[in-house]
Amino acid sequence: QKQVFRISTGSANLDKLLGGGVESMSITQVFGESGAGKTQIAHTLCVTAQIPTNGYPGGKVMFIDTEHTFRPERIRHVARRFSLNEKSVLENVLYARAYNSEHQYELLKKFVGGKFHEEVGMFRLLIVDSIISLFRVDFLGRGELVSRQQKLGQMMSLLQKISEEYNVAVLITNQMTSDFRTFPLLNMDENGKPVGGNILAHSSTTRVSLKKVAGNVRIAKMLDSPDQEETEEAFLITTGGIRD
Ligand code: ATP
Ligand code: MG
C-alpha cells in the first residue's frame, strides 16, 4: 500500500529529466564538479518536499551535512520564492552534521530506530550532502580502499532500506573530479583509481550528472536510469533555488 511519489526539484526541465521529480523508495545521486549546483538542488528540495501536490502530501526533510555547507539562509530564500512561511519551512528540516564516516553511518542508523521511526510518514526526503567526502578523508591510503568500499556499500544498503521501508526519497550528492570526463562510469581519485564510483553507481537507482555551462546555467544529464532515456536538460541556479 506504499504509494511511490516524486518530489519536484523546482525546475520543470529537471523534473522532466527525472520522470517527474526525485522518486521515493529509491536513491537519486546527483554528481558533478564543485559549483555544479548539487548543494543548491538539495536546498531547493528541502522546500519543495514540503509542498503538497497531486497525490503527494508533502512532508519533513532530514538533511545530513558532511561538508558544513548547509545554509538556513538559502532555505529562507527558496521558501520566499514559493511564498511559504520561512520559519515553519526551516522547522521542518531536521539538520544533522556528520563529523566522520562512522558518525555519518550512526546518524542514519539512529534515524531508522529513533525519531524518524516515530514520525514515519512525516518525513518524505532524506538528503546526504555529500555521500563520500568523509570517506575520502577517513580512508586515505590505497591499502584502505577495500574497507572504504565495504563501508560505503553498507551505507548505501542502509539508505536503500530506509527509502523502501519508510517510503522516502533519498538524495545523495557526490563531487566528481575532472577525471570523470575520461572515465564516465567510474569515480576516480587523484591517482585515477576508481573509488566509491563502482559502489555508488551500482547502488543508486538514478544518477544525474551536472555540468557548468556559463554563469548560472547548468546542464543535467541522466545516466543509466532503469526507466528514463539518457537525455539532457538545462536549468538555472538562482537565489530562490533552482528553476528553468
Ligand atoms: P561543491 O561540490 O563544491 O559542494 P556544489 O555542486 O554543491 O559544489 P553549490 O554549492 O550548489 O555547488 O553552488 C553552485 C553555484 O551556485 C555556485 O556557483 C554558487 O556560487 C551558486 N550559488 C549558491 N548559492 C546561491 C544563491 N543563493 N544565489 C545564487 N547563486 C548561488
Ligand atoms: Mg556542495
PDB file of C-alpha atoms in Angstrom, residues 57 78 88 99 113 178 180 191 203 209 213-214 234 236 240:
ATOM      1  CA  PRO A  57       1.016  15.092   0.768  1.00  0.00           C
ATOM      2  CA  VAL A  78      13.699  29.384  -1.502  1.00  0.00           C
ATOM      3  CA  SER A  88       7.965  26.844   9.601  1.00  0.00           C
ATOM      4  CA  TYR A  99      31.854  14.624  11.564  1.00  0.00           C
ATOM      5  CA  GLY A 113      15.422   3.442  15.074  1.00  0.00           C
ATOM      6  CA  SER A 178      37.791  16.287 -13.588  1.00  0.00           C
ATOM      7  CA  PHE A 180      35.303  11.864 -14.540  1.00  0.00           C
ATOM      8  CA  ASN A 191      45.544   8.745  -8.903  1.00  0.00           C
ATOM      9  CA  SER A 203      23.577   1.129  -5.652  1.00  0.00           C
ATOM     10  CA  SER A 209      25.432  14.376 -13.748  1.00  0.00           C
ATOM     11  CA  VAL A 213      27.792  25.849 -18.828  1.00  0.00           C
ATOM     12  CA  ALA A 214      28.006  29.604 -18.297  1.00  0.00           C
ATOM     13  CA  ALA A 234      19.159  22.817 -18.750  1.00  0.00           C
ATOM     14  CA  LEU A 236      19.314  27.790 -13.673  1.00  0.00           C
ATOM     15  CA  GLY A 240      15.341  31.305  -4.903  1.00  0.00           C
TER      16      GLY A 240
END
